[in-house]
Coordinates of C-alpha atoms and ligand atoms in Angstrom, one line a residue:
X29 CA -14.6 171.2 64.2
X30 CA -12.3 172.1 61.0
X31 CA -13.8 174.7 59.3
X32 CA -10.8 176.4 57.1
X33 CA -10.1 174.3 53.9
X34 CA -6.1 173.7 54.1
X35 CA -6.4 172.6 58.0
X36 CA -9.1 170.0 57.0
X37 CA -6.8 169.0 53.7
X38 CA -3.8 168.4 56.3
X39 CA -5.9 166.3 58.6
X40 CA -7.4 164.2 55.9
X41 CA -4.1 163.5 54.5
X42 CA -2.6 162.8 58.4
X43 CA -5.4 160.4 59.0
X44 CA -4.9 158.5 55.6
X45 CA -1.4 157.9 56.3
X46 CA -1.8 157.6 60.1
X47 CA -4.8 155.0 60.2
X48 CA -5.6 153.7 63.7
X49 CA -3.1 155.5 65.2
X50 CA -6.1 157.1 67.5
X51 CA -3.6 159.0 70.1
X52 CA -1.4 160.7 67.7
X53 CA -4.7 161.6 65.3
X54 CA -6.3 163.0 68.5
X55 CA -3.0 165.7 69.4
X56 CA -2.9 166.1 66.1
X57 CA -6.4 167.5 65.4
X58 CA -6.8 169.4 68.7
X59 CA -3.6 171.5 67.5
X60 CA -5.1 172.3 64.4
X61 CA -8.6 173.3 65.3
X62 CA -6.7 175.6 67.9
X63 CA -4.7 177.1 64.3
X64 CA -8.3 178.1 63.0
X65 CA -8.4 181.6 64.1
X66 CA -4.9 182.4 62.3
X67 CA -5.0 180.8 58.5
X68 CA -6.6 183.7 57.4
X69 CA -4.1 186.1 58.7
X70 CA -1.2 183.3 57.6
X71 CA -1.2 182.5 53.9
X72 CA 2.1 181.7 54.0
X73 CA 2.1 178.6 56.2
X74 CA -0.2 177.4 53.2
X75 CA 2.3 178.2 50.4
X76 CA 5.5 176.9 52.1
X77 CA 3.8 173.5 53.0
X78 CA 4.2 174.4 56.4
X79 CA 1.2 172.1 58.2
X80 CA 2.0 168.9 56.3
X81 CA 5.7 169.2 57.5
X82 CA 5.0 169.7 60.8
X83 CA 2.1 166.8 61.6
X84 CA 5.1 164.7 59.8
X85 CA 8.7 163.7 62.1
X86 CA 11.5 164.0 60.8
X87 CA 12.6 160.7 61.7
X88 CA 10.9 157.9 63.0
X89 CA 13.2 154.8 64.2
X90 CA 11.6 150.9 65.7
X91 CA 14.3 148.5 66.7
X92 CA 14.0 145.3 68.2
X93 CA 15.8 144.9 71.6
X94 CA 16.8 141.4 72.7
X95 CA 17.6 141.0 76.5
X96 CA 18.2 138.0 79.0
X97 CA 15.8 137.4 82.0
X98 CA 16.6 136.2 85.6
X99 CA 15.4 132.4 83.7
X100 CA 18.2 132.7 81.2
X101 CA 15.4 132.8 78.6
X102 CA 15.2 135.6 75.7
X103 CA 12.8 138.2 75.6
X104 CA 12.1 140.6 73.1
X105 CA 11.1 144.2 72.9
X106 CA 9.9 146.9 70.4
X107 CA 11.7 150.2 71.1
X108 CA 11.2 153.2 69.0
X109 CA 12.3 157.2 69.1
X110 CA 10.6 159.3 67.3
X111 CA 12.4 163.1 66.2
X112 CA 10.0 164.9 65.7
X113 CA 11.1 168.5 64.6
X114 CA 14.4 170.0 65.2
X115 CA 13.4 173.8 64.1
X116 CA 14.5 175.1 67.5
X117 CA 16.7 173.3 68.8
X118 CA 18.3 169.4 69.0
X119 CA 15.4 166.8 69.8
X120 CA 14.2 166.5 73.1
X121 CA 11.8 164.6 75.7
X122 CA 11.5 161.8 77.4
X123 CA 11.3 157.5 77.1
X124 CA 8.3 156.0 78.3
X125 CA 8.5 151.9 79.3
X126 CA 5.3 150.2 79.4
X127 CA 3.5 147.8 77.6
X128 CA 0.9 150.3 76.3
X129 CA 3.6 152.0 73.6
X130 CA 3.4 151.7 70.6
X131 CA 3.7 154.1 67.3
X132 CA 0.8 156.0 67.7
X133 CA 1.9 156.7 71.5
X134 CA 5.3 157.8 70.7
X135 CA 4.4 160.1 67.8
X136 CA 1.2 161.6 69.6
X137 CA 3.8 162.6 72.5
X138 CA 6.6 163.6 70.5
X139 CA 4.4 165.6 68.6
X140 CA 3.2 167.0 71.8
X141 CA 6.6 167.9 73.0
X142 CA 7.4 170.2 70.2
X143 CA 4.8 173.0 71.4
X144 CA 5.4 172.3 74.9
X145 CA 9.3 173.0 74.2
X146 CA 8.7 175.9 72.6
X147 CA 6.2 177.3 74.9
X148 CA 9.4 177.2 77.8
X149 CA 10.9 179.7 75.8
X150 CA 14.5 177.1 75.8
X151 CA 16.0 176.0 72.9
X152 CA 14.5 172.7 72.4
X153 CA 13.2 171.0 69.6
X154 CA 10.3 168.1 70.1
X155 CA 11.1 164.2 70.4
X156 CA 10.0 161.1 72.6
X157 CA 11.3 157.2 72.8
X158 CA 10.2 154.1 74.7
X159 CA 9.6 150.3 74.9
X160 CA 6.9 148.3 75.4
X161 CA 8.7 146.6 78.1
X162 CA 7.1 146.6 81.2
X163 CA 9.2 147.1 84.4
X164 CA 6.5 146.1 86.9
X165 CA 8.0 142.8 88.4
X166 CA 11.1 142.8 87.0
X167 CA 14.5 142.9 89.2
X168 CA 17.2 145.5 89.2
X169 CA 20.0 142.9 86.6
X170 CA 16.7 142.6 84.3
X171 CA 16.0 146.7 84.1
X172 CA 20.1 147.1 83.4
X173 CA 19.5 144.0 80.9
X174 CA 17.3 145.8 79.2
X175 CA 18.5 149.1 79.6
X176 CA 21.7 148.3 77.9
X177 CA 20.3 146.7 74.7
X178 CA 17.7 149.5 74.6
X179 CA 20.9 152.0 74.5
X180 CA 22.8 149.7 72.1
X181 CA 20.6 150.7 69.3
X182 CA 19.6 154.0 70.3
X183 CA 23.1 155.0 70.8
X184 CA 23.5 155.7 66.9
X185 CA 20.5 158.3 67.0
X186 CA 21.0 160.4 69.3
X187 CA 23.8 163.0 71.2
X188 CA 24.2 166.3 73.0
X189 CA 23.5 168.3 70.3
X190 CA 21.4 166.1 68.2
X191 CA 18.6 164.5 70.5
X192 CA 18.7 164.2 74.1
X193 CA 16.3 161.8 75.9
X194 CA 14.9 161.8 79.4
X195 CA 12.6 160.0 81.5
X196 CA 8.7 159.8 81.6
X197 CA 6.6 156.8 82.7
X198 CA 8.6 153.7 84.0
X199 CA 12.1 156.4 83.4
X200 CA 13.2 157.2 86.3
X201 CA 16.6 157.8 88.0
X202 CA 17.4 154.1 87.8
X203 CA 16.8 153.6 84.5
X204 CA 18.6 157.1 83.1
X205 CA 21.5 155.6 85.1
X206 CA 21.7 152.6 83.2
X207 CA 21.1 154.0 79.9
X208 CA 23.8 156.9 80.4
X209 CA 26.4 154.4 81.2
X210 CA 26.1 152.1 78.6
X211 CA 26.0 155.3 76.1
X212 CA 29.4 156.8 77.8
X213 CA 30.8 153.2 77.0
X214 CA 29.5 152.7 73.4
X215 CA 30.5 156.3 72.8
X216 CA 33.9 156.4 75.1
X217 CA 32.8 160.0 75.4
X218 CA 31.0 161.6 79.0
X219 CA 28.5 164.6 77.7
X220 CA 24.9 165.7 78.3
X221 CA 23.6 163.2 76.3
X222 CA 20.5 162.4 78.8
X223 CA 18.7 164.6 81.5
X224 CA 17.1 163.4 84.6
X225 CA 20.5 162.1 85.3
X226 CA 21.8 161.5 89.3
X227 CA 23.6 164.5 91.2
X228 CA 26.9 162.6 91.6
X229 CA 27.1 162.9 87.7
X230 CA 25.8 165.3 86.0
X231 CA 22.2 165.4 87.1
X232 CA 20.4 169.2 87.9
X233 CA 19.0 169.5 91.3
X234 CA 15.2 170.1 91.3
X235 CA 14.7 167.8 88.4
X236 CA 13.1 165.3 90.6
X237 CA 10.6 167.6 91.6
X238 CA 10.6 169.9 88.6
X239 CA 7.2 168.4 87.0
X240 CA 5.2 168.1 89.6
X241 CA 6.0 171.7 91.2
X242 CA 5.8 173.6 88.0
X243 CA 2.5 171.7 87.5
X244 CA 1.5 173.8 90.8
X245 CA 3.3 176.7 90.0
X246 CA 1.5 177.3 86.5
X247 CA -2.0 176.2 88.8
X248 CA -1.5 178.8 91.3
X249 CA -0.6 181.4 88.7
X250 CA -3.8 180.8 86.8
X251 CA -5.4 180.5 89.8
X252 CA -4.4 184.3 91.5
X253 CA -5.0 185.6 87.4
X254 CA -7.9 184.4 86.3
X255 CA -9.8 183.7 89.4
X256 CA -7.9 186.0 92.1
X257 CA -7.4 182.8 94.2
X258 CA -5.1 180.2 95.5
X259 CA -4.7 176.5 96.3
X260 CA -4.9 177.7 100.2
X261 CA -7.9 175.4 101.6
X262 CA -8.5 173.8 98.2
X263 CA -9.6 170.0 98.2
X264 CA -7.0 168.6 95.8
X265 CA -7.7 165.1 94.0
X266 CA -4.2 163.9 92.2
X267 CA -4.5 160.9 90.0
X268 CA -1.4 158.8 90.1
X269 CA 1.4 158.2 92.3
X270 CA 4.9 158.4 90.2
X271 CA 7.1 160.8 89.9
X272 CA 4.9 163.4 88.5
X273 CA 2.4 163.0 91.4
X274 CA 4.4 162.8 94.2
X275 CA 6.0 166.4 93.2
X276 CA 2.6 167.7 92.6
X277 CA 0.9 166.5 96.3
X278 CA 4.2 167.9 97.7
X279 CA 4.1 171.4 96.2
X280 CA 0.1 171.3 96.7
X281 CA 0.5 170.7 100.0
X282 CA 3.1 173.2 100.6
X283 CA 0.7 175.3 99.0
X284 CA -1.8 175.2 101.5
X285 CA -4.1 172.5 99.5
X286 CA -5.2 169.4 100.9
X287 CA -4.7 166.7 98.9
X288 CA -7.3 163.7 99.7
X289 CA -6.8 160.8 96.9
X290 CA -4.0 159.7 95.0
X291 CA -4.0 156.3 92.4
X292 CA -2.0 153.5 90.5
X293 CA -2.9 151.4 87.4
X294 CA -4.1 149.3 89.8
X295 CA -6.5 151.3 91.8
X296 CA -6.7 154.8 93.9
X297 CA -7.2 155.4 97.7
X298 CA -8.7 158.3 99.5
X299 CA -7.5 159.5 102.6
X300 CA -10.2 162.1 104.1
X301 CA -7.2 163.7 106.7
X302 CA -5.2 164.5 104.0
X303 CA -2.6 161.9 102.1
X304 CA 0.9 161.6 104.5
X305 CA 3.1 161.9 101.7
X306 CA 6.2 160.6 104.0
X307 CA 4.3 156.9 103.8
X308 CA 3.4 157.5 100.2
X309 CA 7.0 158.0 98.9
X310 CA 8.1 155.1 100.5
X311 CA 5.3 152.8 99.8
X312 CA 5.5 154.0 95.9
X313 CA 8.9 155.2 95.8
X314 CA 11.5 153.1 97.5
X315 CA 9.4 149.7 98.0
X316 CA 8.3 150.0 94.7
X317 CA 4.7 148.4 95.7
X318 CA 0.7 148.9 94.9
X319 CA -0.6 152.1 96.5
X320 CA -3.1 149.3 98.0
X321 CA -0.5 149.1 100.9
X322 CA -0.9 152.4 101.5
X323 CA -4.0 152.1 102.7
X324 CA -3.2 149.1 104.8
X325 CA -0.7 151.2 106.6
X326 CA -2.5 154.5 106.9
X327 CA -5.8 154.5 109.5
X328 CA -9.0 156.2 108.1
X329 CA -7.7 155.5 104.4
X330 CA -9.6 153.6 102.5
X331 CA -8.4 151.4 98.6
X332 CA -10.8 151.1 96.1
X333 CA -9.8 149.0 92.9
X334 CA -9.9 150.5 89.3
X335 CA -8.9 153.8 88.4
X336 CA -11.4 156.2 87.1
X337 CA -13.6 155.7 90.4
X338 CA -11.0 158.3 91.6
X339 CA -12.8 161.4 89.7
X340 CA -15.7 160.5 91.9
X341 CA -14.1 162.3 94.5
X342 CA -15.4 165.7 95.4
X343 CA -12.8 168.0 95.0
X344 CA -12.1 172.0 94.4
X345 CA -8.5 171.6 92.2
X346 CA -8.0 167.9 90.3
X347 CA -4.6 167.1 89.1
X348 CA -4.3 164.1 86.6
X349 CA -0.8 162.6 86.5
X350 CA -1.4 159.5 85.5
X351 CA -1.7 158.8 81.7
X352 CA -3.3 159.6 78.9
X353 CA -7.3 159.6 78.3
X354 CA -7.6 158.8 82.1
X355 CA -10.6 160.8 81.9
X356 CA -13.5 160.8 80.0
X357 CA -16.6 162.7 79.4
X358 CA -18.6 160.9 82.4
X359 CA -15.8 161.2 84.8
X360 CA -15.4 165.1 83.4
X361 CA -19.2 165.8 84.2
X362 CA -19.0 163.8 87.5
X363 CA -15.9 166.4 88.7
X364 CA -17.6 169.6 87.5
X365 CA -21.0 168.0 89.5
X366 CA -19.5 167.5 92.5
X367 CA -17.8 171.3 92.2
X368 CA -14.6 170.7 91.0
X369 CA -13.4 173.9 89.3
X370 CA -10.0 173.5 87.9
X371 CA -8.7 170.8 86.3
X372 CA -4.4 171.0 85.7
X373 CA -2.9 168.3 83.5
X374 CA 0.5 166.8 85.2
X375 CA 0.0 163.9 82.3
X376 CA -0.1 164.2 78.8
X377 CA -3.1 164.3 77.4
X378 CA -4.7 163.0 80.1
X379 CA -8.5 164.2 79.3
X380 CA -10.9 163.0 75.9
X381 CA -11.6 166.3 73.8
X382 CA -15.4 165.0 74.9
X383 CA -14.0 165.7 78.6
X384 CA -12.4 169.1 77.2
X385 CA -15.7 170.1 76.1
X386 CA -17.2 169.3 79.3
X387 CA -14.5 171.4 81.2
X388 CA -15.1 174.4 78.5
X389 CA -18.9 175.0 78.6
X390 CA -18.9 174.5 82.2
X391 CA -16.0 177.4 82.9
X392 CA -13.5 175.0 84.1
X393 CA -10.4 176.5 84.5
X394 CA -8.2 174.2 82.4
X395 CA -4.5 174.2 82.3
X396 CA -3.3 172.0 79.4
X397 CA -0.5 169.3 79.5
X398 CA 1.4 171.2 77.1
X399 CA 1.6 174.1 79.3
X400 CA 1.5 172.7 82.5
X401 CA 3.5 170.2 83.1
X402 CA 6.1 171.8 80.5
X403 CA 8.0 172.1 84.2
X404 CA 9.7 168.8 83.7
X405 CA 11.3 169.2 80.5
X406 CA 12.2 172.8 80.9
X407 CA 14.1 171.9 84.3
X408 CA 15.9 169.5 81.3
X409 CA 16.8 172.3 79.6
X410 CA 18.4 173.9 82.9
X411 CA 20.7 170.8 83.4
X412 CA 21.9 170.9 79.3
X413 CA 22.4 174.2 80.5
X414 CA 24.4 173.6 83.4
X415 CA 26.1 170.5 81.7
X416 CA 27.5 172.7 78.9
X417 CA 28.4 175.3 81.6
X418 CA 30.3 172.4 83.6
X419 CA 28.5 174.1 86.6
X420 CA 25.6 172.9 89.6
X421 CA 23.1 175.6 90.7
X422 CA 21.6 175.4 93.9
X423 CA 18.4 174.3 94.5
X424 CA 17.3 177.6 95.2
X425 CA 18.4 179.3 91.9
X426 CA 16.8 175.8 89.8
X427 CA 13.6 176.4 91.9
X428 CA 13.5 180.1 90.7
X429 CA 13.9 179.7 87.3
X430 CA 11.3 177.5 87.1
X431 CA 8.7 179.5 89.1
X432 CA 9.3 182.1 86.4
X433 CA 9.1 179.6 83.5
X434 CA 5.7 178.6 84.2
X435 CA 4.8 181.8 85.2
X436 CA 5.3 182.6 81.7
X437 CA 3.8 180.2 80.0
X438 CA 0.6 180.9 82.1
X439 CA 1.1 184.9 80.7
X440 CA 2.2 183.3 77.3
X441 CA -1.0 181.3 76.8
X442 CA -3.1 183.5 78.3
X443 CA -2.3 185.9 75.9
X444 CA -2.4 184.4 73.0
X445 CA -5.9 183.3 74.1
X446 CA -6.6 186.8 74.1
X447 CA -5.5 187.8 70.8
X448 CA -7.2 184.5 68.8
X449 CA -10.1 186.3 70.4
X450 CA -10.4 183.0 72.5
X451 CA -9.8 184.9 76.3
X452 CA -9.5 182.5 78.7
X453 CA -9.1 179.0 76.6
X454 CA -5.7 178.1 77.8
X455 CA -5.7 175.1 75.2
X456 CA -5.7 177.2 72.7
X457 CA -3.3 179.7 73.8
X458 CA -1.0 176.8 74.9
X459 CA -1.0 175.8 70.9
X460 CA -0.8 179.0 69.0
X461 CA 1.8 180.2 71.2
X462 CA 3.6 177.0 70.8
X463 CA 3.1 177.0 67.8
X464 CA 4.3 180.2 66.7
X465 CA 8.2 180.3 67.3
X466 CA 8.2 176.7 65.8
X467 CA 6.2 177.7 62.5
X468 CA 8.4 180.9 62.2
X469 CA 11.6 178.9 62.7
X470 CA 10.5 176.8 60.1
X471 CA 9.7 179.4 57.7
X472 CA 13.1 180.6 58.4
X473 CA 15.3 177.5 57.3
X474 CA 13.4 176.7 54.3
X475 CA 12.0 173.8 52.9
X476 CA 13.6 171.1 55.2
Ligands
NDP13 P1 5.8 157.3 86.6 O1 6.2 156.0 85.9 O2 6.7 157.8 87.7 O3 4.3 157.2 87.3 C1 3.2 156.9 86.5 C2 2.0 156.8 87.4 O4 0.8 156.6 86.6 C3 2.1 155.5 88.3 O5 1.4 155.8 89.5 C4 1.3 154.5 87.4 O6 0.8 153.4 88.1 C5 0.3 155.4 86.8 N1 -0.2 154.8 85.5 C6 0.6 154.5 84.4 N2 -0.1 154.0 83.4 C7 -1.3 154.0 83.8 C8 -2.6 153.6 83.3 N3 -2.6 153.1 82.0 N4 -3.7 153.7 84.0 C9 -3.6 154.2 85.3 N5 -2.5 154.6 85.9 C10 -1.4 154.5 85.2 O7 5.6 158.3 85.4 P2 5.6 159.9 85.5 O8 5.1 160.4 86.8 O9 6.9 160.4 85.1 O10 4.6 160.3 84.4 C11 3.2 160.5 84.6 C12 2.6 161.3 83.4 O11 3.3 162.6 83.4 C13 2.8 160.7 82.0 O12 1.7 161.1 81.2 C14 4.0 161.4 81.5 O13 4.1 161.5 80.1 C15 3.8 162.8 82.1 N6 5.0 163.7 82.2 C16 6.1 163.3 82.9 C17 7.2 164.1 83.0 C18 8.3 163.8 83.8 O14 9.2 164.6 84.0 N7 8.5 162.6 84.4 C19 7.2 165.4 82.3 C20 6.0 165.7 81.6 C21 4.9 164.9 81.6 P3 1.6 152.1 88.4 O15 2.5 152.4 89.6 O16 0.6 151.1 88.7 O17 2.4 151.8 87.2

């Protein structure tokens, strides 16, 4: 609820010149409610017009992008990026291919991206991109069809030091492959411009894995703070099976968790001994097929079709890393029912406020997107990092850094929890401390 007066005038003006745009309206409003506790102490975001800035990007770009299929017959795409605020740092985050995107999907998760940038403590500013072309299906010429008309446009927009894309769902080393070539030809110029690039040119080890482990990293954190605990002998149910969620049941497992049940769009399967994540990687990963063959392959494990049946699953630690809204109040109540404690969000957005609620009143421990899974994108800011450098760290010293990254973030939310006077709501930590360095960068430059 939006109980201060300038919070609820910022929202009603959002939602009047946001209408239907249900995803970006929902990030929108959680952030705000989390500001509550400090308008009183903060005239000053009031009088510099600071809230109505900052719910509105910068720049928002839609292009069309014609390509040729394997038929010879045109197809054509709506591709968008959206920059979202620059107070920080250059724009930065991911594209996302799939036929759900659209405006309200980009602008919810670029909005997203500036907290969760700021919260890694790099210098980063908040932006996101995509298509709603869909991948599923399509062969290797058609993806570097399309990437190269994709880039054709988005060339113009964006740069090392002005907005660097990444990947997110349907992104991943493929696709930044083509996209980076056809920008080093438009531009005739080989820089930074992308992250999630390949080793042999210019790509940061552990930025496969960087998501997916941080997302464990910040879970065991919270875990050995807040509940003097670990994932060793925790039940572990991990929705999806990308990149995101292969990291995570990695890391888990190394961890000492077992993780039982893993998904697709299409379904999920549970496998009682323990998922083999060898089989997985190469069912989802290098055959590119439906996690349904996983089950064919693996004795004792058993498909189901549909996706939210997966939070049926008794579990101790669940791990969605699928998409956003994946789940709901009932599937949020059926978790906490069947004992699940802690719920750590590899996705963005992945859970309803209803299902917030849910994990709140029932002492859930709840690690938000924003916080962790701000792995991925920090690991980005590692190879910029190394790319401006014109050095490679190891594994080892990527690794590190990251451990400690999310480590602070945990500490970073955590505290800010405490002082809002909110201990132990790691959403609202995640935002106000997010929050903070962007507002107070913003004050800084003036009315821009
Ligand atoms: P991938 O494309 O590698 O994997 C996405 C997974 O989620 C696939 O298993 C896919 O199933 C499933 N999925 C996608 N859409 C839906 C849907 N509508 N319903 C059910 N399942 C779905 O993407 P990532 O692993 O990179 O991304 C997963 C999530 O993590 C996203 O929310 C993304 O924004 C977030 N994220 C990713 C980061 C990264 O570094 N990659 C960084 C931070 C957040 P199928 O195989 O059937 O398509």
């Amino acid at each position: 609820m939006l109980t201060n007066e300038y919070l609820q005038r910022v929202y009603a003006q959002c939602e009047k010149r946001n209408g239907g745009e249900s995803e970006f309206l929902q990030a929108v409003r959680e952030v705000l409610e989390s500001l509550e506790p400090l308008m009183e102490k903060h005239p000053e975001y009031e009088s510099a017009g600071l809230l109505e800035r900052l719910v509105e990007p910068e720049r928002f770009v839609q292009f069309r992008v014609p390509w040729v299929d394997d038929s010879g017959k045109i197809q054509v795409n709506r591709g968008y990026r959206v920059q979202f605020n620059s107070a920080i740092g250059p724009y930065k985050g991911g594209l996302r291919l799939h036929p759900s995107v659209n405006a309200s999907v980009i602008k919810f998760l670029g909005f997203e991206q500036t907290f969760k940038n700021s919260l890694t403590g790099l210098p980063m500013g908040g932006g996101k991109g995509g298509s709603d072309f869909d991948p599923k299906g399509k062969s290797d010429m058609e993806i570097m069809r399309f990437c190269q008309s994709f880039m054709t446009e988005l060339y113009r927009h964006i740069g090392q030091f002005t907005d660097v894309p990444a990947g997110d769902i349907g992104v991943g080393a493929r696709e930044v492959g083509y996209l980076f070539g056809q920008y080093k030809r438009l531009r005739n110029e080989y820089s930074g411009v992308l992250t999630g690039k390949g080793l042999s040119y210019g790509g940061s080890l552990a930025r496969t894995e960087a998501t997916g482990y941080g997302l464990c990293y910040f879970t065991q954190e919270a875990l050995r703070c807040m509940r003097d605990d670990s994932f060793e002998g925790k039940t572990v149910v991990i929705s999806g099976s990308g990149n995101v969620a292969q990291f995570a049941c990695q890391k888990a497992q190394q961890l000492g968790g077992k993780v039982v049940a893993m998904s697709d769009s299409s379904g999920y399967v549970y496998d009682p001994a323990g998922i083999d994540l060898e089989l997985m990687l190469d069912v989802k990963g290098a055959r590119r097929a439906r996690i349904s063959v996983y089950a064919e392959e693996r004795p004792g494990a058993v498909y189901t079709p549909g996706c939210s049946g997966i939070w049926s699953i008794p579990c101790d630690i669940a791990l969605p890393c699928a998409t956003q809204n994946e789940i709901n109040e009932e599937s949020a109540k059926l978790l906490v029912k069947n004992g699940c404690t802690v719920v750590c969000e590899g996705a963005n957005m992945p859970s309803t406020p209803e299902a917030i609620e849910v994990y709140l009143a029932n002492n859930v421990l709840y690690g938000p997107a924003k916080a962790a899974n701000a792995g991925g994108v920090a690991t980005s800011g590692l190879e910029m990092s190394q790319n401006s450098l014109r050095l490679s760290w190891t594994f080892e010293e990527v690794d590190a850094r990251l451990q400690e990254i999310m480590k602070n973030i945990f500490h970073n939310a955590e505290n800010a929890a405490k002082e809002c006077g909110k201990p132990g709501n790691l959403m609202v930590g995640a935002n106000v401390a997010g929050f903070l360095k962007v507002a107070d960068a913003m004050l800084s430059q003036g009315v821009v």
